[in-house]
mmCIF file of C-alpha atoms in Angstrom:
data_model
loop_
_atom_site.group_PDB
_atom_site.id
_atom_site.type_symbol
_atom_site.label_atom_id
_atom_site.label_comp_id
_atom_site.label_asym_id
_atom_site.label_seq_id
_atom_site.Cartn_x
_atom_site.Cartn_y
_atom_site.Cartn_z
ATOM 1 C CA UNK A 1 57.002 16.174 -50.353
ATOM 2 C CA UNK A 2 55.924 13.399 -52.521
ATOM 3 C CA UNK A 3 54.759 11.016 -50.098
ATOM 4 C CA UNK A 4 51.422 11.069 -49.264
ATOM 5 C CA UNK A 5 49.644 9.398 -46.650
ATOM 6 C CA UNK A 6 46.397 7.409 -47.322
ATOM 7 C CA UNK A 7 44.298 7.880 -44.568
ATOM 8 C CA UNK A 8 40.639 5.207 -44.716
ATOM 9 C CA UNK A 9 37.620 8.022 -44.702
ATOM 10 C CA UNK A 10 36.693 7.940 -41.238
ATOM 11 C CA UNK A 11 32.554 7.316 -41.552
ATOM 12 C CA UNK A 12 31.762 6.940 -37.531
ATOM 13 C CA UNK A 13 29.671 10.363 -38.083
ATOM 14 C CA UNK A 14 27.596 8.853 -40.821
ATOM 15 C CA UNK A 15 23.737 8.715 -39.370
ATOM 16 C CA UNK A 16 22.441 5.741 -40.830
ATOM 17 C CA UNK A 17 19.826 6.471 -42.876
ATOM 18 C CA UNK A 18 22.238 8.669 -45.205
ATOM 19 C CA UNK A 19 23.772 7.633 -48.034
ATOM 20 C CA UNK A 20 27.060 8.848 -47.659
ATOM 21 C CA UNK A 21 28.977 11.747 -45.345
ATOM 22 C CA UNK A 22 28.395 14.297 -48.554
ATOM 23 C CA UNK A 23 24.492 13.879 -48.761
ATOM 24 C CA UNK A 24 24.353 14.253 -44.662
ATOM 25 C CA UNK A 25 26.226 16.970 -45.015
ATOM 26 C CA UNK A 26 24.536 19.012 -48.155
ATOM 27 C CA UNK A 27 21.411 17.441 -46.222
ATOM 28 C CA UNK A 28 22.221 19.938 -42.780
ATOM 29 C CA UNK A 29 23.502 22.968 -45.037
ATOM 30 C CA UNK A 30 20.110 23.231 -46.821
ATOM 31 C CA UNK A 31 18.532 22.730 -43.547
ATOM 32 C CA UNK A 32 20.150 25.889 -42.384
ATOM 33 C CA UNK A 33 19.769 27.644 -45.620
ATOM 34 C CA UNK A 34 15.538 27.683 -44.860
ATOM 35 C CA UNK A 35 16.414 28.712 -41.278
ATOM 36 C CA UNK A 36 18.458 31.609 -42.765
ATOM 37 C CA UNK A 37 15.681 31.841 -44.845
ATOM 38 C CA UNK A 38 13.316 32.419 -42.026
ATOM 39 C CA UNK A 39 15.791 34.736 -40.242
ATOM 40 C CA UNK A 40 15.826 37.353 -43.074
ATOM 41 C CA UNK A 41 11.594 37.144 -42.964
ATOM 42 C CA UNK A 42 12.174 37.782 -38.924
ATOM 43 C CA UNK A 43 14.516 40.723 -39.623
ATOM 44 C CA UNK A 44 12.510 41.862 -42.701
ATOM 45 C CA UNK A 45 9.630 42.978 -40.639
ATOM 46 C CA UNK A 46 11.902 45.134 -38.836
ATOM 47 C CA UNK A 47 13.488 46.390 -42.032
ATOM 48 C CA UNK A 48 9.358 47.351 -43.192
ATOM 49 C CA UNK A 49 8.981 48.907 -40.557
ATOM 50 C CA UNK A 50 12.144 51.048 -40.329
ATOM 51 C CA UNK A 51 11.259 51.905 -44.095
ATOM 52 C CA UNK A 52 7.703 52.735 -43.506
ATOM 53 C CA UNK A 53 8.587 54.764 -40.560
ATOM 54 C CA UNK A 54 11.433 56.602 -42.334
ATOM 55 C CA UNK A 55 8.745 57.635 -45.867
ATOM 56 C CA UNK A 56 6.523 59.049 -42.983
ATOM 57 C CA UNK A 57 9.477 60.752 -40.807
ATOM 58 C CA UNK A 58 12.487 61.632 -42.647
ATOM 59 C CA UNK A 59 13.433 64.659 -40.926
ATOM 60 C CA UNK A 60 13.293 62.344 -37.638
ATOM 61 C CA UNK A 61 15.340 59.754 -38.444
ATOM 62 C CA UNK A 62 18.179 62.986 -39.586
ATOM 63 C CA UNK A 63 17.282 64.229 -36.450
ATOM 64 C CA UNK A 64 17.482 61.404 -34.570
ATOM 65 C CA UNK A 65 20.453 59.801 -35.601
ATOM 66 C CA UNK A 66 22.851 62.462 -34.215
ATOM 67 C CA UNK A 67 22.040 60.412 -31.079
ATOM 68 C CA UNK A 68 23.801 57.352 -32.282
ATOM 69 C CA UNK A 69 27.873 57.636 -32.219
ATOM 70 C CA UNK A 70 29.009 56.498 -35.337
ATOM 71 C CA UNK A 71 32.549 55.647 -33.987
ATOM 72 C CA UNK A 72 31.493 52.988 -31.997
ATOM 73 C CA UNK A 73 29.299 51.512 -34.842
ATOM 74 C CA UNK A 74 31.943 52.038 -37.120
ATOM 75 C CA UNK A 75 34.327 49.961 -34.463
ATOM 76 C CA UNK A 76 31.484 46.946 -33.784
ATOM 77 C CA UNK A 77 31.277 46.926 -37.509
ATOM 78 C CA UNK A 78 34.704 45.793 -37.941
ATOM 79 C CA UNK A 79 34.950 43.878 -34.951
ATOM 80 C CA UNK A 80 32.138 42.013 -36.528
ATOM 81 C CA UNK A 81 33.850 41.465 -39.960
ATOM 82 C CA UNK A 82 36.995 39.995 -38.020
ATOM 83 C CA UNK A 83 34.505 37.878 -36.434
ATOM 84 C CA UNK A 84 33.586 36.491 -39.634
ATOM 85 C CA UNK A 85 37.301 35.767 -40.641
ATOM 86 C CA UNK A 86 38.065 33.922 -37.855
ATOM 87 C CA UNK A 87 34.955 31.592 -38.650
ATOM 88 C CA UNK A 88 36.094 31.097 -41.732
ATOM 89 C CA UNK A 89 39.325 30.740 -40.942
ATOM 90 C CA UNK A 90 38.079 27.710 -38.306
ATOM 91 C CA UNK A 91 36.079 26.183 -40.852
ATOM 92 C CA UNK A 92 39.382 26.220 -42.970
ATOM 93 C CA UNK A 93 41.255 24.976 -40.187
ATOM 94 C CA UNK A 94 38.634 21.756 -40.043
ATOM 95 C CA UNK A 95 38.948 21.288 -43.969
ATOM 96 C CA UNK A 96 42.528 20.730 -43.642
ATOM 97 C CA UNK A 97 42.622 18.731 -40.109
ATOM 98 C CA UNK A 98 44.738 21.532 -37.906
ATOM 99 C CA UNK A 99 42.575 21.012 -34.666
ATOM 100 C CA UNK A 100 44.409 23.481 -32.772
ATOM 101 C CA UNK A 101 43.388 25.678 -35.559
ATOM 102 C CA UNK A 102 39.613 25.538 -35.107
ATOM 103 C CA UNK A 103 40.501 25.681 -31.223
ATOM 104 C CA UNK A 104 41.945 29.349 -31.540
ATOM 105 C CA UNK A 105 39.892 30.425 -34.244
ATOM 106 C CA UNK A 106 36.698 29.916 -32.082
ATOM 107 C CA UNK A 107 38.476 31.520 -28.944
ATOM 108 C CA UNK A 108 38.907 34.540 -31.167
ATOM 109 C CA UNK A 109 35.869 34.469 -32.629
ATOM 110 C CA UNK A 110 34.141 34.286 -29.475
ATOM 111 C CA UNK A 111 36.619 36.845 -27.605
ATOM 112 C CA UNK A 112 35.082 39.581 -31.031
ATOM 113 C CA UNK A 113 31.444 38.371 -30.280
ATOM 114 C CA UNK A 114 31.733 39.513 -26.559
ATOM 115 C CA UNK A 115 34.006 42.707 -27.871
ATOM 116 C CA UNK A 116 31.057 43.402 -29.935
ATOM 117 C CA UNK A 117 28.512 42.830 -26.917
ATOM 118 C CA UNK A 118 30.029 44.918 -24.455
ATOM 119 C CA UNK A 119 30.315 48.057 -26.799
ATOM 120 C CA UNK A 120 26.820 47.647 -27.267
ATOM 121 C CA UNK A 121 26.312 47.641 -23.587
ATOM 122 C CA UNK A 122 27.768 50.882 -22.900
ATOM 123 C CA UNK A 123 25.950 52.358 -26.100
ATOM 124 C CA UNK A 124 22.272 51.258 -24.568
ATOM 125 C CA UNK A 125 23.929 51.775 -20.961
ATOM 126 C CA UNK A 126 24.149 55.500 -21.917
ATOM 127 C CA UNK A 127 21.176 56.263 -23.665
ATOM 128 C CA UNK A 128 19.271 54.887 -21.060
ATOM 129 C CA UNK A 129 20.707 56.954 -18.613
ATOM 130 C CA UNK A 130 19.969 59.985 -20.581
ATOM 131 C CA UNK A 131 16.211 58.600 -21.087
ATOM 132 C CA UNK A 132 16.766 57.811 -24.557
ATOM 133 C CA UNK A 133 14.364 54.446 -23.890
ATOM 134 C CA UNK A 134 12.027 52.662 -26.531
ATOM 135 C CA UNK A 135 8.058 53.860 -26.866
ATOM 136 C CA UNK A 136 6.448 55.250 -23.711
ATOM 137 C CA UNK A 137 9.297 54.728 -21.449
ATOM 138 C CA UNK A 138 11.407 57.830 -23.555
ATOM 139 C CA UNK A 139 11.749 60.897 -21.311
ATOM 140 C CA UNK A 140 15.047 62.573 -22.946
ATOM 141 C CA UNK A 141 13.881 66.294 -23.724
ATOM 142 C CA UNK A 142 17.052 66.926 -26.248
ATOM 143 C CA UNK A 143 15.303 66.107 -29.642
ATOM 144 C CA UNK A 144 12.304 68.367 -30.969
ATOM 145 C CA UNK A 145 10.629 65.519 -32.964
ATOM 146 C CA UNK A 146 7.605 64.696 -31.138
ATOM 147 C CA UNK A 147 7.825 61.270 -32.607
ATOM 148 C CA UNK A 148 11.755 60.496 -31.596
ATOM 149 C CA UNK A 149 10.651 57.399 -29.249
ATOM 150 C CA UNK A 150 9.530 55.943 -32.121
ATOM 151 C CA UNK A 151 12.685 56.404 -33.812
ATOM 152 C CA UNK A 152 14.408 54.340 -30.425
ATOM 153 C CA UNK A 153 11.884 51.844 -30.577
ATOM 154 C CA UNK A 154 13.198 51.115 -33.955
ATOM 155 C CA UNK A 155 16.152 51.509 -32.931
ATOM 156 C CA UNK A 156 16.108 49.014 -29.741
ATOM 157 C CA UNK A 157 14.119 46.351 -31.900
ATOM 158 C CA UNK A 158 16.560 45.940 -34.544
ATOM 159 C CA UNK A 159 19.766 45.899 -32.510
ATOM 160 C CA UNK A 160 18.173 44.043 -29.457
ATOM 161 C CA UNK A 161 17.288 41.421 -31.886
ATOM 162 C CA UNK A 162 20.582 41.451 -33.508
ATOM 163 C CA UNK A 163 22.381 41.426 -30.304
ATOM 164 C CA UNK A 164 20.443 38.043 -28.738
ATOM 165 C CA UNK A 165 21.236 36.489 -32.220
ATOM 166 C CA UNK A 166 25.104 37.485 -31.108
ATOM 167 C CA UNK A 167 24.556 36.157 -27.595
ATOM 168 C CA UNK A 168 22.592 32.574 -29.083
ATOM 169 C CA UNK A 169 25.873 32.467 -31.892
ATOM 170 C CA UNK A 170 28.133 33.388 -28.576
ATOM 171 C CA UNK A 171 26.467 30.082 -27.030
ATOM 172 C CA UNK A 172 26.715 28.089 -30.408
ATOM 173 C CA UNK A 173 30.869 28.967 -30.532
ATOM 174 C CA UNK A 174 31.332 27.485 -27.155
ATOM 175 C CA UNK A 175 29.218 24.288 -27.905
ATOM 176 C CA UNK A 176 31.811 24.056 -31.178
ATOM 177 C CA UNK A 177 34.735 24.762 -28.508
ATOM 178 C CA UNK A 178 34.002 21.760 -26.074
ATOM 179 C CA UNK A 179 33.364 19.707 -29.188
ATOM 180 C CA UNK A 180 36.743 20.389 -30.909
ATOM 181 C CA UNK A 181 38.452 20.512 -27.994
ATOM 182 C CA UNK A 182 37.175 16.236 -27.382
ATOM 183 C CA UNK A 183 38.456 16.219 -31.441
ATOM 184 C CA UNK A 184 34.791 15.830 -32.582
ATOM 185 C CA UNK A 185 35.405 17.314 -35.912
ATOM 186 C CA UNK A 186 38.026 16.152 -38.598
ATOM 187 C CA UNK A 187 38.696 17.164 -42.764
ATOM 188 C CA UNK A 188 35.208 14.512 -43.397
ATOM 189 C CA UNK A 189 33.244 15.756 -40.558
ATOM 190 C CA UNK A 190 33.091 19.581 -39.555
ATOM 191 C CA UNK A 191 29.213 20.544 -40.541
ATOM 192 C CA UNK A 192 28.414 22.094 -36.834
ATOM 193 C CA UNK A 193 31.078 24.553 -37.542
ATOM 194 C CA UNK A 194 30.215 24.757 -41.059
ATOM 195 C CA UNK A 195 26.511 25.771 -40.172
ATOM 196 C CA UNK A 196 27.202 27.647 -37.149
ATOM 197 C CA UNK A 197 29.185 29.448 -39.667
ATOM 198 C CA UNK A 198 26.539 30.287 -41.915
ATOM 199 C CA UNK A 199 24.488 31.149 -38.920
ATOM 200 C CA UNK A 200 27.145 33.814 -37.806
ATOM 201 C CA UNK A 201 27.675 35.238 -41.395
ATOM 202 C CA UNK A 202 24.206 35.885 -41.649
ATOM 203 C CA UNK A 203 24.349 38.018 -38.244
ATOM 204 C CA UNK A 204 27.221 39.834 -39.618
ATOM 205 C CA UNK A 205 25.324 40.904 -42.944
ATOM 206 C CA UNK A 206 22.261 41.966 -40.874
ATOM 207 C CA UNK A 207 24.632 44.357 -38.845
ATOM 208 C CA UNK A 208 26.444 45.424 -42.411
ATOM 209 C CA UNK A 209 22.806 46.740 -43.342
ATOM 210 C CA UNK A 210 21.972 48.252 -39.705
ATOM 211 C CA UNK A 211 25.292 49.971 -39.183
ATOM 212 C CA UNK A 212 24.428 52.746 -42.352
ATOM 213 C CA UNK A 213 20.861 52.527 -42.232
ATOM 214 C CA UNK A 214 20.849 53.796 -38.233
ATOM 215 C CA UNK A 215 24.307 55.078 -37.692
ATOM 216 C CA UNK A 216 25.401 56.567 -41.102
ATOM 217 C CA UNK A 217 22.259 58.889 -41.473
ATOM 218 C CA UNK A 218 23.632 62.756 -42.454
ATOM 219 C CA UNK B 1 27.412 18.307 -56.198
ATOM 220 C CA UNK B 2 28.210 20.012 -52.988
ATOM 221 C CA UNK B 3 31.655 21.310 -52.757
ATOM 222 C CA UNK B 4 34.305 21.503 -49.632
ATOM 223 C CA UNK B 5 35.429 24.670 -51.315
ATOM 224 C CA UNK B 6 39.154 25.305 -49.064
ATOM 225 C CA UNK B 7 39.654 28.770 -49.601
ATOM 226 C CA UNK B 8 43.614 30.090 -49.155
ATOM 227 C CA UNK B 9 43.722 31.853 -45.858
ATOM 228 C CA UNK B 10 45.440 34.559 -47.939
ATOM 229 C CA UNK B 11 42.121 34.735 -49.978
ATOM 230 C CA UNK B 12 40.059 34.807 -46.762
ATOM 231 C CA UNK B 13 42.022 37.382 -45.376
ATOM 232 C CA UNK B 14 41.678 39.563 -49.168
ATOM 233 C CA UNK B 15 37.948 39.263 -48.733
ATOM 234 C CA UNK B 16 38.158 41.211 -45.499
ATOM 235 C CA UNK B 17 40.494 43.448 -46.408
ATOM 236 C CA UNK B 18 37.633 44.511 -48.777
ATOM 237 C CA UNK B 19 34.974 44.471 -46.593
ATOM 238 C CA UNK B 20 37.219 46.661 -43.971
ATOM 239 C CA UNK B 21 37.659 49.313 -47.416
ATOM 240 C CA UNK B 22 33.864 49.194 -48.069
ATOM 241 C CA UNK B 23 32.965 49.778 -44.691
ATOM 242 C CA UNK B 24 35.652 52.452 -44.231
ATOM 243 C CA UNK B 25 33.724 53.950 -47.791
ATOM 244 C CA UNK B 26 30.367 53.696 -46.055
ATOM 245 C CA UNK B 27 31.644 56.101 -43.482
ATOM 246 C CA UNK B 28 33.562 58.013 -45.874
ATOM 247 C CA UNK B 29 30.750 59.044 -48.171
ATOM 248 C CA UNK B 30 28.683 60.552 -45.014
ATOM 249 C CA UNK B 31 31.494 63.205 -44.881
ATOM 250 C CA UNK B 32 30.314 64.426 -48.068
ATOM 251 C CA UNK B 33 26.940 66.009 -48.689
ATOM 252 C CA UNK B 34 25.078 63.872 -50.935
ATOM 253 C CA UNK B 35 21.533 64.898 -51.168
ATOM 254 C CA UNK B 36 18.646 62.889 -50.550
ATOM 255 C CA UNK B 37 17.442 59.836 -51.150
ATOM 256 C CA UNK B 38 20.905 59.396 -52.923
ATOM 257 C CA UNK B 39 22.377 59.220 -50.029
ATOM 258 C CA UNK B 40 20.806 56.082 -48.554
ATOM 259 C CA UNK B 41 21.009 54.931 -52.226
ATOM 260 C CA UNK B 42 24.593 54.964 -51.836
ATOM 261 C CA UNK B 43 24.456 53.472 -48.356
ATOM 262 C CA UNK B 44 22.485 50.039 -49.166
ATOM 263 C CA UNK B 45 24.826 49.675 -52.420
ATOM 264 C CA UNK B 46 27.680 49.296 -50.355
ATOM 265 C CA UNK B 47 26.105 47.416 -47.861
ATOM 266 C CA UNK B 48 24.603 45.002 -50.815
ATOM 267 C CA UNK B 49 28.614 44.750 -52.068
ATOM 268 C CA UNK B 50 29.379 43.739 -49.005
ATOM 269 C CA UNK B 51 26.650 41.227 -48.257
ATOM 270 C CA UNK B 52 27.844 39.482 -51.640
ATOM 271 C CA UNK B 53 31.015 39.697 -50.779
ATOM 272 C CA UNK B 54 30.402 37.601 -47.068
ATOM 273 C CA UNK B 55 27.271 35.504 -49.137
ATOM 274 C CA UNK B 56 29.747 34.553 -52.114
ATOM 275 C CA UNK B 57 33.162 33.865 -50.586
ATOM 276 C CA UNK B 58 32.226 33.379 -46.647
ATOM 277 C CA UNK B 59 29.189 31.291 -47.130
ATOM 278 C CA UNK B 60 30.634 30.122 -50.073
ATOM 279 C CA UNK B 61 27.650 30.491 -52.049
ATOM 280 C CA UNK B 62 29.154 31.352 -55.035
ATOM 281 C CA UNK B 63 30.772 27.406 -55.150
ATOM 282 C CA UNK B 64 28.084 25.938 -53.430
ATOM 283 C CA UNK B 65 24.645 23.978 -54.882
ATOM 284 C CA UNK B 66 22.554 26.736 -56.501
ATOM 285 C CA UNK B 67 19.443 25.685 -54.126
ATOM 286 C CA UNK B 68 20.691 26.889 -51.119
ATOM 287 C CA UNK B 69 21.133 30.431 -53.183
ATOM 288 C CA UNK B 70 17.525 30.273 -54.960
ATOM 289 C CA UNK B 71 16.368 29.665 -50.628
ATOM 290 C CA UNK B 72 18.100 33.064 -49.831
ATOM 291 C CA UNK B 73 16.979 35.164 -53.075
ATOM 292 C CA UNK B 74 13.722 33.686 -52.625
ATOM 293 C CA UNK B 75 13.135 35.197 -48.807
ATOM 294 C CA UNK B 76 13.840 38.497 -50.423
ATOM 295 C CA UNK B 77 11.813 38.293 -53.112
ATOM 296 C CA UNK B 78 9.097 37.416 -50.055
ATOM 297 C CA UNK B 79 10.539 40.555 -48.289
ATOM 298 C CA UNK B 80 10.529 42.952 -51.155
ATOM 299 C CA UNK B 81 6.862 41.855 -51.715
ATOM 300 C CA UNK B 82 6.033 42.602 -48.047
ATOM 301 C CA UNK B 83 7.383 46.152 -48.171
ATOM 302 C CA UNK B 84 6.455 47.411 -51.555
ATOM 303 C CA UNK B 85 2.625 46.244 -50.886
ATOM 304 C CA UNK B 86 2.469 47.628 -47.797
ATOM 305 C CA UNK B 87 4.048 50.892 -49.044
ATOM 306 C CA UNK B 88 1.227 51.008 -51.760
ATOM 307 C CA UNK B 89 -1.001 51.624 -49.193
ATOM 308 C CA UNK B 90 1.122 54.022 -46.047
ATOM 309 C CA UNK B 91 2.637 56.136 -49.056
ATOM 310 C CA UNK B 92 -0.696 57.205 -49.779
ATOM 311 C CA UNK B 93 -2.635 57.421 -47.214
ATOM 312 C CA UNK B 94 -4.751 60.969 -47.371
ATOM 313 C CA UNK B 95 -4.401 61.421 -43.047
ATOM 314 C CA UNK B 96 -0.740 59.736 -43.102
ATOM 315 C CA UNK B 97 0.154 59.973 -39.263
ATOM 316 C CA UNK B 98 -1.367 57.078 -37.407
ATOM 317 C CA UNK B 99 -1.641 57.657 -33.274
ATOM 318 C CA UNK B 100 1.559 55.743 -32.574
#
């Protein structure tokens, strides 16, 4: 294995007012870094809130809880974490040129995302049936609190948001399909993947902090 | 300056093998009675080991330009501003319960 085979840097991607494929690139990854940025600030008023809510209410959120079946969070949880392999396992696959890689990492990764979507579906599908529903809509007689709807509207905020932000990176994965599939992205040119990864990492380490903080409460 | 860190799929995989452990932990401890607030103390340390773990070695943070980590510490520093001033005033107010 001693040959190796010089291949020219391929600089079609190159926008023209960069200096090079690197600073384009480091130029996009900061870029998303401020979005991320702005995504914790989004999801941070939510996290107040649940904190607020929980110093004024502890015995509801105990109460509460019960409601929410831990099995099913704990499965979503891990079907998220594979999630997040399998981007960075595509992202991999782009560093080292295996196309087909990124192509089967993303159906995977998007095959998890909709795993992860249709649990939730049959969690809200449920509770809504019982009348578990957010603020004035809640009509489910089997908690004492007087203030459990607030708990749900909590409850539906946090995970509604989460779950569009699974649906948008859903989108985002099949954008990166059609584009790897036409052999867009090569070892000097992968940042969509490499952003929508960061994008998708962040979504995972919002649900790593919901998952205990609603589910996990005993 | 910024790096194309290639990770080993074999490290890749390691780093979810731990997260899998940690959240299998998370679950584990509830089993137990720990009483409160340690409890949730626990809870958000394992969840803050595992959001290193993804921030480091996913997101590659811990090889990457040091800006793009000072933009994420920064955002909490904004949160944890946000919720400890706004605690200073709902933790004590004298008629607590608001109407909603």
């Amino acid at each position: 294995m001693s040959q190796t085979a010089v291949t020219p840097k391929r600089t079609d991607h190159i926008h023209h007012h960069f200096v090079d494929g690197e600073q384009q690139f480091d130029a996009s990854k900061m870029g998303m870094w401020i979005f991320l940025a702005t995504e914790t600030l989004m999801f941070g008023g939510l996290f107040a809130a649940y904190i607020i809510y929980r110093a004024w209410y502890p015995e509801l959120y105990l109460e509460a809880s019960q409601e929410l079946d831990a099995f099913w969070g704990t499965v979503n949880t891990v079907v998220l974490i594979g999630s997040s392999l399998t981007v960075a396992m595509a992202i991999r696959s782009a560093q080292l040129n295996q196309l087909k890689g990124i192509v089967y990492n993303l159906y995977i990764t998007i095959g998890l995302a909709l795993t992860f979507m249709v649990i939730k579906y049959f969690e809200y599908a449920h509770k809504i049936e019982k009348g578990i529903r957010p603020g004035q809509y809640y009509t489910y007689q089997g908690l004492e609190h007087e203030k459990a709807n607030v708990f749900f509207s909590i409850y539906y905020m946090m995970t509604g948001l989460h779950g569009i932000h699974i649906i948008i990176g859903i989108g985002l994965m099949i954008w990166l399909l059609v584009k790897a599939k036409r052999k867009v992205f090569h070892s000097d040119y992968y940042t969509p993947i490499e952003v929508v990864g960061l994008y998708w990492h962040l979504v995972d380490i919002i649900w790593i902090f919901l998952f205990p903080l609603l589910y996990l409460i005993d | 300056m910024s790096t194309h860190r290639i990770s080993s799929a074999k490290f890749l995989w390691g780093i979810a093998g731990a997260l899998l452990f940690l959240t299998f932990l998370t679950v584990a401890v509830t089993w137990f009675y720990i009483p409160e607030p340690w409890n949730v103390i626990v809870a958000i340390l394992i969840a803050t080991v595992k959001a290193t773990l993804v921030g480091a070695f996913f997101m590659n943070l811990y090889w990457d330009s040091k800006f793009n980590l000072l933009v994420l510490l920064t955002a909490f520093a904004f949160l944890a501003l946000l919720i400890l001033i706004t605690m200073t005033d709902t933790l004590y107010r004298v008629d607590p319960v608001p109407s909603f």
